[in-house]
Amino acid sequence: MKIAVIQGSSQKVKNNLLYECCVKAVTDQGHEVINFGVYEDEEIELSYVETALLISMLLVSKTVDFVITGCSSGQGMMLACNSLPGVMCGYVENPSDAYLFGRINDGNAIAYPLGLNFGWAGEINLQNTLNNLFSEPFGIGYPPKAAARKRRDSEILKQIYAVSKLDLPALWPLLDDELKAHALSRHLVVDAILENGSAEFKEMLKGWLKDADQK
């Protein structure tokens, strides 16, 4: 599994910690972790809404399989992600949240509160949260006696997500031009999609980039 770490500028001081904790959580599982920033030494301003759009692009293009993200409270990022195609994001603030989200909800992103209540020993809670998230296979259901029903509910929810949203190609022309331009200027993400994304999405992205250059 390819796992992306990406968060907005408001908590860029936590970027390296978030990345390192994620790497430690999956070190024995063979997953690849890719850090898309925003890095602490960058001047770029990337809002949680712009970050969520990049997350949608990464997941819809199949460049990555899962995303670890966050903002000061975690709530805005979760809401922004869930408003966009291809993202099923859970708000996760402790190990129990993470364990249940992975086993029951089987989504493809989590939003963590990187500022709110992140005090002394906050890095310990973050590490334990990510450890629990990846401790067992996703989507196996919990508790064991209700696992089959929980798996069915998860699949039904994913079907609702799929049919209740515009797909990204249909949504893109309706989005704010400045929002799109700022997202496309995040070359770390764009280059990764052009290198590793699906062929169909790469061609679509090239068209978006061309349109942006002409404006």
Tab-separated table of C-alpha atoms in Angstrom:
chain	number	residue	atom	x	y	z
A	1	MET	CA	0.000	0.000	0.000
A	2	LYS	CA	1.175	3.519	-0.819
A	3	ILE	CA	0.426	5.946	1.996
A	4	ALA	CA	0.568	9.720	1.561
A	5	VAL	CA	1.302	12.180	4.344
A	6	ILE	CA	0.025	15.669	3.543
A	7	GLN	CA	-1.317	18.527	5.635
A	8	GLY	CA	-1.992	22.226	5.282
A	9	SER	CA	0.336	25.064	6.213
A	10	SER	CA	-1.272	25.805	9.579
A	11	GLN	CA	0.448	22.776	11.100
A	12	LYS	CA	3.549	22.485	8.951
A	13	VAL	CA	5.722	22.343	12.091
A	14	LYS	CA	4.235	18.877	12.683
A	15	ASN	CA	4.883	17.567	9.158
A	16	ASN	CA	8.086	15.695	9.890
A	17	LEU	CA	6.659	14.243	13.103
A	18	LEU	CA	3.569	13.058	11.242
A	19	TYR	CA	5.728	11.450	8.571
A	20	GLU	CA	8.088	9.760	11.032
A	21	CYS	CA	5.234	8.399	13.137
A	22	CYS	CA	3.574	6.987	10.036
A	23	VAL	CA	6.801	5.317	8.899
A	24	LYS	CA	7.258	3.730	12.321
A	25	ALA	CA	3.665	2.488	12.320
A	26	VAL	CA	4.084	0.566	9.058
A	27	THR	CA	7.785	-0.296	9.186
A	28	ASP	CA	7.139	-4.048	9.433
A	29	GLN	CA	4.329	-4.179	6.889
A	30	GLY	CA	6.066	-3.259	3.651
A	31	HIS	CA	3.980	-0.152	2.986
A	32	GLU	CA	5.517	2.855	1.267
A	33	VAL	CA	5.065	6.278	2.893
A	34	ILE	CA	5.368	9.395	0.720
A	35	ASN	CA	5.626	12.820	2.344
A	36	PHE	CA	3.965	15.580	0.306
A	37	GLY	CA	4.360	18.271	2.986
A	38	VAL	CA	3.676	21.042	3.596
A	39	TYR	CA	7.229	20.965	4.969
A	40	GLU	CA	8.259	23.149	7.875
A	41	ASP	CA	10.724	25.226	5.845
A	42	GLU	CA	8.308	25.998	2.997
A	43	GLU	CA	6.841	29.445	2.463
A	44	ILE	CA	3.780	28.149	0.600
A	45	GLU	CA	0.344	28.684	2.119
A	46	LEU	CA	-1.920	25.683	1.582
A	47	SER	CA	-5.347	25.738	3.223
A	48	TYR	CA	-7.200	22.676	4.420
A	49	VAL	CA	-9.606	23.016	1.471
A	50	GLU	CA	-6.752	23.104	-1.043
A	51	THR	CA	-5.108	20.173	0.722
A	52	ALA	CA	-8.344	18.184	0.539
A	53	LEU	CA	-8.536	18.770	-3.223
A	54	LEU	CA	-4.985	17.439	-3.579
A	55	ILE	CA	-5.959	14.417	-1.493
A	56	SER	CA	-8.890	13.747	-3.805
A	57	MET	CA	-6.572	13.967	-6.816
A	58	LEU	CA	-4.058	11.576	-5.248
A	59	LEU	CA	-6.699	8.977	-4.409
A	60	VAL	CA	-8.839	9.222	-7.542
A	61	SER	CA	-5.731	8.955	-9.716
A	62	LYS	CA	-4.664	5.849	-7.757
A	63	THR	CA	-1.288	7.457	-7.095
A	64	VAL	CA	-1.717	6.457	-3.441
A	65	ASP	CA	-4.018	4.108	-1.587
A	66	PHE	CA	-4.361	5.877	1.741
A	67	VAL	CA	-3.796	9.374	3.139
A	68	ILE	CA	-2.744	10.578	6.580
A	69	THR	CA	-3.667	14.236	6.962
A	70	GLY	CA	-4.746	16.789	9.519
A	71	CYS	CA	-5.154	20.418	10.429
A	72	SER	CA	-5.289	22.351	13.687
A	73	SER	CA	-8.556	20.750	14.834
A	74	GLY	CA	-8.818	17.941	12.276
A	75	GLN	CA	-12.489	18.757	11.757
A	76	GLY	CA	-12.136	21.121	8.798
A	77	MET	CA	-9.865	18.716	6.950
A	78	MET	CA	-12.237	15.822	7.541
A	79	LEU	CA	-15.220	17.835	6.280
A	80	ALA	CA	-13.355	19.140	3.236
A	81	CYS	CA	-12.114	15.674	2.320
A	82	ASN	CA	-15.554	14.122	2.614
A	83	SER	CA	-17.032	16.793	0.337
A	84	LEU	CA	-14.783	15.679	-2.515
A	85	PRO	CA	-14.867	12.640	-4.804
A	86	GLY	CA	-13.013	9.477	-3.979
A	87	VAL	CA	-12.278	10.306	-0.344
A	88	MET	CA	-13.785	8.622	2.704
A	89	CYS	CA	-12.066	10.367	5.589
A	90	GLY	CA	-12.457	9.673	9.280
A	91	TYR	CA	-11.799	12.080	12.134
A	92	VAL	CA	-9.343	10.214	14.327
A	93	GLU	CA	-7.897	11.607	17.563
A	94	ASN	CA	-6.877	8.576	19.625
A	95	PRO	CA	-5.906	4.895	19.291
A	96	SER	CA	-9.455	3.610	19.781
A	97	ASP	CA	-10.779	5.890	17.027
A	98	ALA	CA	-8.062	4.673	14.701
A	99	TYR	CA	-8.592	1.000	15.420
A	100	LEU	CA	-12.342	1.174	14.894
A	101	PHE	CA	-12.088	3.311	11.759
A	102	GLY	CA	-9.712	0.835	10.155
A	103	ARG	CA	-11.613	-2.292	11.108
A	104	ILE	CA	-15.212	-1.036	10.710
A	105	ASN	CA	-15.334	1.949	8.366
A	106	ASP	CA	-12.516	0.909	6.027
A	107	GLY	CA	-12.019	4.403	4.584
A	108	ASN	CA	-9.013	5.699	2.691
A	109	ALA	CA	-7.995	8.758	4.733
A	110	ILE	CA	-7.824	10.001	8.296
A	111	ALA	CA	-7.744	13.574	9.600
A	112	TYR	CA	-5.883	14.078	12.882
A	113	PRO	CA	-6.050	17.114	15.187
A	114	LEU	CA	-2.473	18.375	15.001
A	115	GLY	CA	-3.059	21.483	17.113
A	116	LEU	CA	-6.074	21.019	19.364
A	117	ASN	CA	-5.116	19.257	22.620
A	118	PHE	CA	-1.712	18.421	21.164
A	119	GLY	CA	0.219	19.172	24.318
A	120	TRP	CA	2.979	17.509	26.298
A	121	ALA	CA	3.466	13.903	25.093
A	122	GLY	CA	1.176	14.578	22.128
A	123	GLU	CA	3.607	12.692	19.914
A	124	ILE	CA	2.984	9.550	21.987
A	125	ASN	CA	-0.748	9.685	21.311
A	126	LEU	CA	-0.081	10.301	17.611
A	127	GLN	CA	2.278	7.332	17.381
A	128	ASN	CA	-0.065	4.993	19.231
A	129	THR	CA	-2.976	6.184	17.099
A	130	LEU	CA	-1.168	5.364	13.863
A	131	ASN	CA	0.098	2.080	15.285
A	132	ASN	CA	-3.492	1.038	16.005
A	133	LEU	CA	-4.716	2.206	12.616
A	134	PHE	CA	-2.369	-0.169	10.802
A	135	SER	CA	-2.312	-2.950	13.409
A	136	GLU	CA	-4.679	-5.256	11.511
A	137	PRO	CA	-6.124	-5.493	8.001
A	138	PHE	CA	-8.689	-2.868	7.102
A	139	GLY	CA	-12.348	-3.740	6.784
A	140	ILE	CA	-12.355	-6.970	8.795
A	141	GLY	CA	-15.216	-5.789	10.995
A	142	TYR	CA	-15.552	-5.316	14.754
A	143	PRO	CA	-16.571	-6.767	17.136
A	144	PRO	CA	-15.902	-10.261	15.759
A	145	LYS	CA	-19.454	-11.489	16.375
A	146	ALA	CA	-20.832	-8.632	14.262
A	147	ALA	CA	-18.023	-8.545	11.697
A	148	ALA	CA	-20.101	-9.715	8.723
A	149	ARG	CA	-22.782	-7.076	9.337
A	150	LYS	CA	-20.168	-4.371	9.826
A	151	ARG	CA	-18.480	-5.273	6.539
A	152	ARG	CA	-21.805	-5.139	4.720
A	153	ASP	CA	-22.613	-1.741	6.212
A	154	SER	CA	-19.227	-0.440	5.107
A	155	GLU	CA	-19.823	-1.570	1.534
A	156	ILE	CA	-23.282	0.018	1.486
A	157	LEU	CA	-21.829	3.307	2.722
A	158	LYS	CA	-19.172	3.230	-0.003
A	159	GLN	CA	-21.892	2.683	-2.608
A	160	ILE	CA	-23.795	5.698	-1.263
A	161	TYR	CA	-20.620	7.794	-1.408
A	162	ALA	CA	-20.048	6.781	-5.010
A	163	VAL	CA	-23.534	7.597	-6.300
A	164	SER	CA	-24.186	10.730	-4.246
A	165	LYS	CA	-21.218	12.754	-5.527
A	166	LEU	CA	-20.062	14.107	-8.834
A	167	ASP	CA	-16.919	12.400	-10.012
A	168	LEU	CA	-13.797	14.549	-10.185
A	169	PRO	CA	-13.854	15.130	-13.970
A	170	ALA	CA	-17.418	16.464	-13.710
A	171	LEU	CA	-16.680	18.502	-10.600
A	172	TRP	CA	-13.444	20.125	-11.790
A	173	PRO	CA	-14.975	22.697	-14.191
A	174	LEU	CA	-17.344	23.845	-11.432
A	175	LEU	CA	-14.602	24.585	-8.906
A	176	ASP	CA	-13.183	28.025	-8.154
A	177	ASP	CA	-10.373	28.891	-10.575
A	178	GLU	CA	-8.050	30.140	-7.832
A	179	LEU	CA	-8.575	26.962	-5.836
A	180	LYS	CA	-7.693	24.837	-8.857
A	181	ALA	CA	-4.680	26.966	-9.784
A	182	HIS	CA	-3.264	26.745	-6.278
A	183	ALA	CA	-3.722	22.979	-6.195
A	184	LEU	CA	-2.060	22.550	-9.584
A	185	SER	CA	0.892	24.637	-8.395
A	186	ARG	CA	1.706	21.967	-5.802
A	187	HIS	CA	4.250	20.309	-8.072
A	188	LEU	CA	5.145	17.531	-5.624
A	189	VAL	CA	1.627	16.163	-5.960
A	190	VAL	CA	1.190	16.915	-9.669
A	191	ASP	CA	4.520	15.284	-10.572
A	192	ALA	CA	3.713	12.189	-8.505
A	193	ILE	CA	0.384	11.796	-10.291
A	194	LEU	CA	1.994	12.257	-13.704
A	195	GLU	CA	4.539	9.588	-12.820
A	196	ASN	CA	2.439	7.050	-10.936
A	197	GLY	CA	-1.238	7.813	-11.525
A	198	SER	CA	-3.608	5.938	-13.802
A	199	ALA	CA	-3.201	6.591	-17.524
A	200	GLU	CA	-6.696	8.064	-17.800
A	201	PHE	CA	-6.171	10.493	-14.947
A	202	LYS	CA	-2.761	11.564	-16.207
A	203	GLU	CA	-4.221	12.591	-19.547
A	204	MET	CA	-6.975	14.510	-17.799
A	205	LEU	CA	-4.467	16.246	-15.538
A	206	LYS	CA	-2.380	17.306	-18.526
A	207	GLY	CA	-5.484	18.958	-19.928
A	208	TRP	CA	-6.110	20.797	-16.659
A	209	LEU	CA	-2.528	22.030	-16.603
A	210	LYS	CA	-2.809	23.240	-20.194
A	211	ASP	CA	-6.034	25.087	-19.440
A	212	ALA	CA	-4.447	26.715	-16.385
A	213	ASP	CA	-1.460	27.892	-18.429
A	214	GLN	CA	-3.785	29.576	-20.918
A	215	LYS	CA	-5.585	31.616	-18.259
